[in-house]
mmCIF file of C-alpha atoms and ligand atoms in Angstrom:
data_model
loop_
_atom_site.group_PDB
_atom_site.id
_atom_site.type_symbol
_atom_site.label_atom_id
_atom_site.label_comp_id
_atom_site.label_asym_id
_atom_site.label_seq_id
_atom_site.Cartn_x
_atom_site.Cartn_y
_atom_site.Cartn_z
ATOM 1 C CA MET A 1 0.000 0.000 0.000
ATOM 2 C CA TYR A 2 1.230 3.451 -0.952
ATOM 3 C CA PRO A 3 2.392 6.053 -0.092
ATOM 4 C CA LEU A 4 5.013 4.558 2.143
ATOM 5 C CA LEU A 5 8.010 5.461 4.200
ATOM 6 C CA GLU A 6 10.882 3.020 3.939
ATOM 7 C CA ILE A 7 13.196 2.884 6.937
ATOM 8 C CA ASN A 8 16.604 1.278 6.564
ATOM 9 C CA LEU A 9 17.317 -0.116 10.017
ATOM 10 C CA SER A 10 20.838 -1.332 9.264
ATOM 11 C CA LYS A 11 21.891 2.153 8.149
ATOM 12 C CA LEU A 12 20.436 3.612 11.328
ATOM 13 C CA LYS A 13 22.204 0.980 13.404
ATOM 14 C CA GLN A 14 25.544 1.808 11.794
ATOM 15 C CA ASN A 15 24.928 5.501 12.418
ATOM 16 C CA ILE A 16 24.093 4.907 16.057
ATOM 17 C CA ASN A 17 27.278 2.879 16.515
ATOM 18 C CA ALA A 18 29.366 5.554 14.779
ATOM 19 C CA LEU A 19 27.748 8.216 16.953
ATOM 20 C CA GLN A 20 28.530 6.267 20.127
ATOM 21 C CA LYS A 21 32.142 5.875 19.055
ATOM 22 C CA LYS A 22 32.665 9.567 18.189
ATOM 23 C CA CYS A 23 30.918 10.711 21.342
ATOM 24 C CA SER A 24 33.107 8.528 23.518
ATOM 25 C CA GLU A 25 36.234 9.928 21.780
ATOM 26 C CA TRP A 26 34.951 13.435 22.438
ATOM 27 C CA MET A 27 33.900 12.543 26.006
ATOM 28 C CA LEU A 28 30.296 13.428 25.307
ATOM 29 C CA GLU A 29 27.245 11.425 26.221
ATOM 30 C CA PRO A 30 24.735 11.350 23.373
ATOM 31 C CA VAL A 31 21.099 12.031 24.218
ATOM 32 C CA ALA A 32 18.899 10.482 21.527
ATOM 33 C CA VAL A 33 16.179 12.903 20.432
ATOM 34 C CA THR A 34 13.132 10.923 19.341
ATOM 35 C CA LYS A 35 10.650 13.642 18.279
ATOM 36 C CA GLY A 36 11.511 13.198 14.585
ATOM 37 C CA PHE A 37 10.030 9.699 14.495
ATOM 38 C CA CYS A 38 7.352 9.717 17.224
ATOM 39 C CA ALA A 39 9.637 7.552 19.382
ATOM 40 C CA ASP A 40 8.934 4.601 17.090
ATOM 41 C CA TYR A 41 9.936 1.384 18.913
ATOM 42 C CA LYS A 42 11.817 -0.146 15.981
ATOM 43 C CA ILE A 43 14.205 2.806 16.086
ATOM 44 C CA THR A 44 14.291 3.335 19.849
ATOM 45 C CA ASP A 45 15.109 -0.374 20.306
ATOM 46 C CA LEU A 46 18.148 0.087 18.048
ATOM 47 C CA LEU A 47 19.232 3.008 20.232
ATOM 48 C CA PHE A 48 18.703 1.116 23.463
ATOM 49 C CA ASP A 49 20.439 -2.029 22.187
ATOM 50 C CA ALA A 50 23.435 0.080 21.155
ATOM 51 C CA GLY A 51 23.726 1.279 24.749
ATOM 52 C CA ILE A 52 21.917 4.639 24.612
ATOM 53 C CA ARG A 53 20.369 5.338 28.016
ATOM 54 C CA LEU A 54 19.406 8.998 27.627
ATOM 55 C CA PHE A 55 16.335 9.862 25.584
ATOM 56 C CA ALA A 56 14.822 13.266 24.932
ATOM 57 C CA ASP A 57 11.654 14.414 23.248
ATOM 58 C CA SER A 58 9.650 17.597 22.979
ATOM 59 C CA ASN A 59 6.362 15.727 23.383
ATOM 60 C CA LEU A 60 5.400 14.240 26.712
ATOM 61 C CA SER A 61 3.386 11.463 25.046
ATOM 62 C CA ASN A 62 6.511 10.181 23.270
ATOM 63 C CA LEU A 63 8.397 10.109 26.569
ATOM 64 C CA LEU A 64 5.612 8.120 28.208
ATOM 65 C CA LYS A 65 5.809 5.693 25.309
ATOM 66 C CA LEU A 66 9.558 5.318 25.928
ATOM 67 C CA ILE A 67 9.060 4.850 29.670
ATOM 68 C CA ASN A 68 6.577 2.138 28.863
ATOM 69 C CA ARG A 69 9.286 0.427 26.821
ATOM 70 C CA PHE A 70 12.438 0.895 28.885
ATOM 71 C CA GLY A 71 11.171 1.837 32.362
ATOM 72 C CA ASN A 72 13.855 2.775 34.847
ATOM 73 C CA LYS A 73 16.625 1.363 32.652
ATOM 74 C CA ALA A 74 16.952 4.768 30.932
ATOM 75 C CA HIS A 75 16.556 8.501 31.666
ATOM 76 C CA TYR A 76 14.106 10.782 29.925
ATOM 77 C CA GLN A 77 14.294 14.508 29.239
ATOM 78 C CA LEU A 78 11.439 16.770 28.150
ATOM 79 C CA ILE A 79 13.170 19.293 25.890
ATOM 80 C CA ARG A 80 10.162 21.469 25.123
ATOM 81 C CA LEU A 81 9.336 23.778 28.020
ATOM 82 C CA PRO A 82 6.515 22.147 29.985
ATOM 83 C CA MET A 83 2.905 23.260 30.034
ATOM 84 C CA LYS A 84 1.425 23.694 33.505
ATOM 85 C CA GLU A 85 -0.911 20.714 33.103
ATOM 86 C CA GLU A 86 2.054 18.461 32.378
ATOM 87 C CA ILE A 87 3.915 19.112 35.625
ATOM 88 C CA GLU A 88 2.309 16.387 37.720
ATOM 89 C CA THR A 89 2.861 13.709 35.074
ATOM 90 C CA ILE A 90 6.475 14.812 34.678
ATOM 91 C CA ILE A 91 7.140 14.510 38.400
ATOM 92 C CA LYS A 92 5.289 11.229 38.749
ATOM 93 C CA ASN A 93 7.287 9.650 35.911
ATOM 94 C CA GLN A 94 10.614 11.145 36.997
ATOM 95 C CA ILE A 95 11.028 12.886 33.648
ATOM 96 C CA ILE A 96 13.665 15.620 33.586
ATOM 97 C CA PRO A 97 12.219 18.807 32.063
ATOM 98 C CA MET A 98 14.013 21.855 30.727
ATOM 99 C CA VAL A 99 12.672 24.929 32.516
ATOM 100 C CA SER A 100 13.186 28.619 31.740
ATOM 101 C CA GLN A 101 10.830 30.501 34.110
ATOM 102 C CA LEU A 102 10.916 31.049 37.848
ATOM 103 C CA GLU A 103 7.148 30.565 38.128
ATOM 104 C CA ILE A 104 7.449 27.101 36.638
ATOM 105 C CA LEU A 105 10.351 26.196 38.940
ATOM 106 C CA ASN A 106 8.136 27.238 41.846
ATOM 107 C CA LEU A 107 5.305 25.057 40.575
ATOM 108 C CA PHE A 108 7.617 22.062 40.228
ATOM 109 C CA SER A 109 8.818 22.567 43.761
ATOM 110 C CA GLU A 110 5.272 22.939 45.097
ATOM 111 C CA LYS A 111 3.840 19.923 43.287
ATOM 112 C CA ALA A 112 6.822 17.740 44.145
ATOM 113 C CA LYS A 113 6.414 18.663 47.790
ATOM 114 C CA GLN A 114 2.698 17.821 47.688
ATOM 115 C CA SER A 115 3.424 14.338 46.396
ATOM 116 C CA GLN A 116 6.518 13.913 48.570
ATOM 117 C CA ALA A 117 8.639 13.450 45.473
ATOM 118 C CA GLN A 118 11.859 14.954 44.235
ATOM 119 C CA SER A 119 11.962 16.782 40.916
ATOM 120 C CA SER A 120 15.157 17.018 38.872
ATOM 121 C CA ILE A 121 15.299 19.744 36.262
ATOM 122 C CA ILE A 122 17.601 21.227 33.627
ATOM 123 C CA LEU A 123 17.769 25.021 33.408
ATOM 124 C CA ALA A 124 17.390 26.183 29.818
ATOM 125 C CA ILE A 125 19.921 28.874 28.910
ATOM 126 C CA GLU A 126 19.488 31.405 26.096
ATOM 127 C CA THR A 127 22.693 31.655 24.075
ATOM 128 C CA GLY A 128 21.513 33.593 21.040
ATOM 129 C CA ASP A 129 18.863 31.683 19.115
ATOM 130 C CA GLY A 130 16.169 33.927 20.597
ATOM 131 C CA ARG A 131 14.031 30.937 21.407
ATOM 132 C CA GLU A 132 13.957 29.594 24.964
ATOM 133 C CA GLY A 133 16.009 29.984 28.098
ATOM 134 C CA PHE A 134 17.123 32.140 31.018
ATOM 135 C CA LEU A 135 19.701 34.780 30.255
ATOM 136 C CA PRO A 136 22.792 33.950 32.342
ATOM 137 C CA GLU A 137 22.533 37.256 34.258
ATOM 138 C CA GLU A 138 18.851 36.637 34.963
ATOM 139 C CA LEU A 139 19.759 33.251 36.467
ATOM 140 C CA LEU A 140 22.538 34.624 38.601
ATOM 141 C CA GLU A 141 20.282 37.385 39.935
ATOM 142 C CA ASN A 142 17.709 34.821 41.077
ATOM 143 C CA ILE A 143 20.004 32.004 42.060
ATOM 144 C CA ASP A 144 19.408 32.214 45.824
ATOM 145 C CA GLN A 145 15.713 31.789 45.288
ATOM 146 C CA ILE A 146 16.265 28.821 42.949
ATOM 147 C CA ALA A 147 18.725 27.187 45.345
ATOM 148 C CA SER A 148 16.225 27.424 48.175
ATOM 149 C CA LEU A 149 13.353 25.636 46.395
ATOM 150 C CA ASP A 150 12.306 22.481 48.251
ATOM 151 C CA ASN A 151 12.077 19.091 46.569
ATOM 152 C CA LEU A 152 13.762 20.435 43.453
ATOM 153 C CA SER A 153 17.276 19.774 42.237
ATOM 154 C CA VAL A 154 18.890 21.487 39.311
ATOM 155 C CA ILE A 155 20.977 18.743 37.725
ATOM 156 C CA GLY A 156 22.132 20.496 34.572
ATOM 157 C CA ILE A 157 22.063 23.504 32.281
ATOM 158 C CA GLY A 158 21.179 23.194 28.630
ATOM 159 C CA THR A 159 21.127 25.274 25.499
ATOM 160 C CA SER A 160 19.864 24.966 21.931
ATOM 161 C CA LEU A 161 21.051 26.700 18.790
ATOM 162 C CA ALA A 162 20.264 26.885 15.079
ATOM 163 C CA CYS A 163 16.620 25.994 15.650
ATOM 164 C CA LEU A 164 14.752 29.215 15.115
ATOM 165 C CA SER A 165 17.141 31.770 13.707
ATOM 166 C CA GLY A 166 19.922 29.540 12.433
ATOM 167 C CA VAL A 167 22.451 31.058 14.864
ATOM 168 C CA LEU A 168 25.476 28.725 14.762
ATOM 169 C CA PRO A 169 27.340 27.646 17.902
ATOM 170 C CA GLN A 170 30.781 29.116 18.537
ATOM 171 C CA MET A 171 33.551 28.042 20.894
ATOM 172 C CA SER A 172 32.604 31.091 22.937
ATOM 173 C CA THR A 173 29.098 29.619 23.428
ATOM 174 C CA LEU A 174 30.697 26.646 25.191
ATOM 175 C CA GLU A 175 33.119 28.833 27.127
ATOM 176 C CA GLU A 176 30.225 30.917 28.454
ATOM 177 C CA LEU A 177 28.299 27.780 29.414
ATOM 178 C CA SER A 178 31.363 26.371 31.158
ATOM 179 C CA SER A 179 31.864 29.482 33.192
ATOM 180 C CA LEU A 180 28.170 29.660 34.046
ATOM 181 C CA ARG A 181 28.343 26.022 35.149
ATOM 182 C CA ASN A 182 31.250 26.768 37.455
ATOM 183 C CA GLN A 183 29.417 29.647 39.082
ATOM 184 C CA LEU A 184 26.168 27.703 39.452
ATOM 185 C CA LYS A 185 27.942 24.661 40.877
ATOM 186 C CA LEU A 186 28.896 26.745 43.893
ATOM 187 C CA PHE A 187 25.586 28.544 44.334
ATOM 188 C CA LEU A 188 23.539 25.365 43.914
ATOM 189 C CA ARG A 189 26.048 23.239 45.874
ATOM 190 C CA ASN A 190 25.962 20.619 43.112
ATOM 191 C CA PRO A 191 29.453 19.556 41.990
ATOM 192 C CA HIS A 192 27.939 17.292 39.309
ATOM 193 C CA LEU A 193 25.947 19.962 37.481
ATOM 194 C CA PHE A 194 26.140 19.004 33.790
ATOM 195 C CA VAL A 195 26.167 20.975 30.556
ATOM 196 C CA SER A 196 23.902 19.794 27.732
ATOM 197 C CA VAL A 197 23.949 21.206 24.187
ATOM 198 C CA GLY A 198 21.857 20.507 21.117
ATOM 199 C CA GLY A 199 21.226 19.694 18.431
ATOM 200 C CA THR A 200 23.414 18.206 15.764
ATOM 201 C CA THR A 201 24.787 21.643 14.782
ATOM 202 C CA PHE A 202 27.114 21.508 17.821
ATOM 203 C CA PHE A 203 29.143 18.537 16.504
ATOM 204 C CA SER A 204 31.224 20.830 14.294
ATOM 205 C CA LEU A 205 32.879 22.271 17.424
ATOM 206 C CA TRP A 206 34.399 18.850 18.200
ATOM 207 C CA GLU A 207 35.125 17.960 14.596
ATOM 208 C CA ASN A 208 37.232 21.069 14.136
ATOM 209 C CA SER A 209 39.094 21.366 17.417
ATOM 210 C CA HIS A 210 40.960 19.351 20.004
ATOM 211 C CA HIS A 211 40.465 21.953 22.698
ATOM 212 C CA THR A 212 36.730 22.058 23.088
ATOM 213 C CA PRO A 213 35.542 23.185 26.541
ATOM 214 C CA LYS A 214 34.034 20.403 28.649
ATOM 215 C CA VAL A 215 30.454 19.525 27.772
ATOM 216 C CA ASP A 216 28.683 16.451 29.170
ATOM 217 C CA GLN A 217 25.743 15.767 26.889
ATOM 218 C CA ILE A 218 24.838 16.413 23.271
ATOM 219 C CA ARG A 219 21.197 16.080 22.276
ATOM 220 C CA CYS A 220 20.830 15.003 18.691
ATOM 221 C CA GLY A 221 18.378 13.537 16.253
ATOM 222 C CA GLU A 222 19.415 14.718 12.811
ATOM 223 C CA ALA A 223 22.923 13.236 13.111
ATOM 224 C CA PHE A 224 22.026 9.577 13.526
ATOM 225 C CA LEU A 225 18.806 9.750 11.493
ATOM 226 C CA PHE A 226 20.109 11.610 8.442
ATOM 227 C CA GLY A 227 23.885 11.878 8.826
ATOM 228 C CA SER A 228 23.609 15.575 8.065
ATOM 229 C CA ASP A 229 23.780 19.020 9.657
ATOM 230 C CA ILE A 230 21.112 21.158 8.017
ATOM 231 C CA SER A 231 22.317 24.308 9.794
ATOM 232 C CA ARG A 232 25.420 24.210 7.587
ATOM 233 C CA LYS A 233 23.845 22.348 4.673
ATOM 234 C CA ARG A 234 26.434 19.591 4.925
ATOM 235 C CA ASN A 235 26.700 15.868 5.481
ATOM 236 C CA LEU A 236 28.666 14.482 8.420
ATOM 237 C CA ASN A 237 31.297 12.304 6.762
ATOM 238 C CA TRP A 238 31.436 9.867 9.684
ATOM 239 C CA LEU A 239 27.762 9.039 9.232
ATOM 240 C CA GLN A 240 25.566 7.681 6.450
ATOM 241 C CA GLN A 241 22.773 9.413 4.624
ATOM 242 C CA GLY A 242 19.707 7.909 3.015
ATOM 243 C CA ALA A 243 18.146 5.855 5.790
ATOM 244 C CA PHE A 244 14.664 7.096 4.862
ATOM 245 C CA HIS A 245 12.831 7.007 1.527
ATOM 246 C CA ILE A 246 9.335 7.862 0.418
ATOM 247 C CA GLU A 247 7.548 5.905 -2.308
ATOM 248 C CA ALA A 248 4.342 7.123 -3.873
ATOM 249 C CA GLU A 249 2.289 6.602 -7.021
ATOM 250 C CA ILE A 250 1.793 8.806 -10.070
ATOM 251 C CA VAL A 251 -1.952 9.380 -10.481
ATOM 252 C CA GLU A 252 -1.878 11.815 -13.410
ATOM 253 C CA ILE A 253 0.600 12.546 -16.150
ATOM 254 C CA LYS A 254 -0.212 15.293 -18.646
ATOM 255 C CA SER A 255 1.178 18.348 -20.337
ATOM 256 C CA LYS A 256 0.124 21.465 -18.476
ATOM 257 C CA LYS A 257 0.018 25.132 -19.270
ATOM 258 C CA PRO A 258 -0.736 27.076 -16.096
ATOM 259 C CA ASP A 259 -2.716 30.255 -16.693
ATOM 260 C CA SER A 260 -0.346 33.200 -16.620
ATOM 261 C CA SER A 261 -2.907 35.740 -15.432
ATOM 262 C CA ASP A 262 -2.919 37.348 -11.988
ATOM 263 C CA ARG A 263 -1.705 35.167 -9.133
ATOM 264 C CA GLY A 264 -3.125 35.171 -5.653
ATOM 265 C CA PHE A 265 -2.124 32.790 -2.903
ATOM 266 C CA ASP A 266 -2.019 29.009 -2.818
ATOM 267 C CA ALA A 267 -4.120 26.695 -0.613
ATOM 268 C CA PHE A 268 -1.785 27.389 2.330
ATOM 269 C CA GLY A 269 -1.852 31.150 1.894
ATOM 270 C CA ARG A 270 1.616 31.354 0.359
ATOM 271 C CA ALA A 271 2.309 33.848 -2.404
ATOM 272 C CA CYS A 272 2.511 32.371 -5.915
ATOM 273 C CA GLN A 273 4.657 33.464 -8.800
ATOM 274 C CA THR A 274 4.504 32.611 -12.461
ATOM 275 C CA SER A 275 7.723 31.214 -13.768
ATOM 276 C CA CYS A 276 8.148 33.117 -17.038
ATOM 277 C CA GLU A 277 11.473 31.635 -18.141
ATOM 278 C CA LYS A 278 9.960 28.254 -18.962
ATOM 279 C CA LYS A 279 8.116 27.372 -22.144
ATOM 280 C CA TYR A 280 4.748 25.771 -21.550
ATOM 281 C CA PRO A 281 3.116 23.316 -21.981
ATOM 282 C CA ARG A 282 5.359 21.059 -19.910
ATOM 283 C CA LYS A 283 4.883 17.485 -18.790
ATOM 284 C CA ARG A 284 3.772 17.214 -15.205
ATOM 285 C CA ALA A 285 3.262 14.242 -12.933
ATOM 286 C CA LEU A 286 0.854 14.352 -10.017
ATOM 287 C CA VAL A 287 1.864 12.081 -7.180
ATOM 288 C CA ALA A 288 -0.554 10.815 -4.529
ATOM 289 C CA ILE A 289 1.141 12.311 -1.485
ATOM 290 C CA GLY A 290 0.906 15.840 -0.092
ATOM 291 C CA LEU A 291 1.821 18.340 2.561
ATOM 292 C CA GLN A 292 -0.285 16.392 5.056
ATOM 293 C CA ASP A 293 2.329 13.628 4.785
ATOM 294 C CA ILE A 294 5.587 15.230 3.686
ATOM 295 C CA ASP A 295 7.494 18.516 3.426
ATOM 296 C CA ASP A 296 8.093 19.181 -0.283
ATOM 297 C CA THR A 297 11.340 21.067 0.471
ATOM 298 C CA GLN A 298 12.704 18.000 2.279
ATOM 299 C CA LEU A 299 12.264 15.450 -0.508
ATOM 300 C CA PHE A 300 15.043 14.554 -2.902
ATOM 301 C CA PHE A 301 14.189 12.842 -6.171
ATOM 302 C CA GLU A 302 16.647 10.398 -7.680
ATOM 303 C CA ASP A 303 16.028 11.602 -11.247
ATOM 304 C CA ARG A 304 17.996 14.881 -11.357
ATOM 305 C CA ASN A 305 16.118 16.033 -14.452
ATOM 306 C CA VAL A 306 12.842 16.166 -12.599
ATOM 307 C CA THR A 307 12.022 19.169 -10.428
ATOM 308 C CA ILE A 308 9.506 19.360 -7.636
ATOM 309 C CA ILE A 309 7.138 22.198 -8.500
ATOM 310 C CA GLY A 310 5.286 22.131 -5.240
ATOM 311 C CA ALA A 311 2.643 20.398 -3.262
ATOM 312 C CA THR A 312 -0.910 20.843 -2.086
ATOM 313 C CA SER A 313 -2.306 19.073 0.940
ATOM 314 C CA ASN A 314 -2.701 15.846 -1.040
ATOM 315 C CA TYR A 315 -0.708 16.122 -4.265
ATOM 316 C CA LEU A 316 2.952 16.476 -5.045
ATOM 317 C CA VAL A 317 3.567 18.003 -8.481
ATOM 318 C CA LEU A 318 6.650 17.130 -10.526
ATOM 319 C CA ASP A 319 7.928 18.717 -13.732
ATOM 320 C CA CYS A 320 9.276 15.824 -15.828
ATOM 321 C CA GLU A 321 9.535 17.616 -19.172
ATOM 322 C CA GLU A 322 13.314 17.274 -19.238
ATOM 323 C CA SER A 323 13.621 13.713 -17.979
ATOM 324 C CA GLN A 324 14.945 10.881 -20.189
ATOM 325 C CA HIS A 325 12.630 8.543 -18.350
ATOM 326 C CA ASP A 326 9.147 7.861 -19.689
ATOM 327 C CA TYR A 327 6.972 8.257 -16.581
ATOM 328 C CA ARG A 328 3.602 6.514 -16.802
ATOM 329 C CA ILE A 329 0.442 6.584 -14.806
ATOM 330 C CA GLY A 330 0.636 4.085 -11.931
ATOM 331 C CA ASP A 331 4.460 4.264 -11.722
ATOM 332 C CA LEU A 332 6.010 4.493 -8.292
ATOM 333 C CA VAL A 333 8.414 7.342 -7.662
ATOM 334 C CA ARG A 334 11.021 7.214 -4.919
ATOM 335 C CA PHE A 335 12.536 10.101 -2.962
ATOM 336 C CA GLN A 336 15.156 10.355 -0.298
ATOM 337 C CA ALA A 337 13.450 11.945 2.696
ATOM 338 C CA GLY A 338 14.813 14.711 4.946
ATOM 339 C CA TYR A 339 13.922 15.613 8.540
ATOM 340 C CA GLY A 340 10.737 17.566 7.840
ATOM 341 C CA THR A 341 9.375 14.828 5.618
ATOM 342 C CA VAL A 342 10.150 11.989 8.029
ATOM 343 C CA LEU A 343 8.634 13.964 10.906
ATOM 344 C CA ARG A 344 5.365 14.408 9.004
ATOM 345 C CA ALA A 345 5.353 10.889 7.582
ATOM 346 C CA PHE A 346 5.494 9.431 11.095
ATOM 347 C CA LEU A 347 2.605 11.665 12.135
ATOM 348 C CA SER A 348 0.459 10.929 9.097
ATOM 349 C CA PRO A 349 -2.013 8.046 9.358
ATOM 350 C CA TYR A 350 -1.973 7.868 5.531
ATOM 351 C CA ILE A 351 1.635 6.699 5.279
ATOM 352 C CA GLN A 352 2.524 3.017 5.551
ATOM 353 C CA LYS A 353 5.864 1.990 6.985
ATOM 354 C CA ARG A 354 8.271 -0.540 5.559
ATOM 355 C CA TYR A 355 11.294 -1.501 7.628
ATOM 356 C CA ILE A 356 14.236 -3.041 5.818
ATOM 357 C CA GLU A 357 17.301 -4.635 7.417
HETATM 358 C C1 PLP B 401 15.001 18.868 18.306
HETATM 359 C C2 PLP B 401 15.889 19.255 19.388
HETATM 360 C C3 PLP B 401 17.201 18.750 19.461
HETATM 361 C C4 PLP B 401 17.773 17.834 18.404
HETATM 362 O O1 PLP B 401 18.125 18.556 17.272
HETATM 363 P P1 PLP B 401 18.720 17.862 15.966
HETATM 364 O O2 PLP B 401 19.041 18.993 15.097
HETATM 365 O O3 PLP B 401 17.649 16.960 15.441
HETATM 366 O O4 PLP B 401 19.905 17.083 16.332
HETATM 367 C C5 PLP B 401 17.972 19.108 20.541
HETATM 368 N N1 PLP B 401 17.506 19.928 21.512
HETATM 369 C C6 PLP B 401 16.261 20.443 21.467
HETATM 370 C C7 PLP B 401 15.805 21.346 22.572
HETATM 371 C C8 PLP B 401 15.420 20.136 20.416
HETATM 372 O O5 PLP B 401 14.179 20.646 20.388
#
């Protein structure tokens, strides 16, 4: 049944082993981020069997799924700031959340006290992406209050880069985190306070230097899933690409001449432009898969002479005018899938999954 997502488990396994090896050389503990594949058990089992014991996800439901699988044999981090309603479940399941607001720290302390539990948390630190986190000075100003919260232990500090604004990590990012760690260690009386960075974009700091400041954990998904670092548009040469493919069927093939009159916006409200440089009519293939299932900018077609024109919620449109291949109705087309596509494919009930060894 099509469309389908094909998952190459042996490639993923090799990537996970390579990641473990590099991380141990660099004295980093990898935290496997599972949000890109809904914490699918086939993949999380590979991670666990390879020795990964730290999992992180931005969705609480995925973490509960993991806890159901691995119980107290692993540790679980919630890397999207928690909603208030999630706090009790987080404490009850001993999940480690990232927190960036005093009010939320207070709530964790309060709720943990009520249920006579202990809550361990990671303080999120803003280092330039403009997304989440305490500013270092804001933390230091309030540190006495944080240190005095009952039933709450700060076990680490964590930062994220290249997510929202594409800000790339620098050595100075790690130096600042290191110095913040040293200060907080004293104030919080926790000599084991760890530093966690993410995601994959941070690997370049170890690849390019032998004098990287001490970091304990690196949270990554893209690295072992895709072997790439999208923030620098590059592949990681110690990892493999192409573990995920999409296959879907051509349901129309015709020559098309789009009307060149005034353009408004497409079905998703995006502005449309006429491409004037091309001579119409041109041969187009409509494929039975759409934005509900994939991200058309994160799909890579094997036939280089075919271009992806775009997608609607349920069609993907290809320009095959210049291809040597004679595409026919009913043919299957195959694409290498990037992060955005795999993320949606796992969330879409319309996509079948095929695991290959
Ligand atoms: C998604 C995410 C990561 C993992 O990023 P990759 O680029 O997939 O390696 C790390 N940390 C946080 C907070 C995230 O949301």
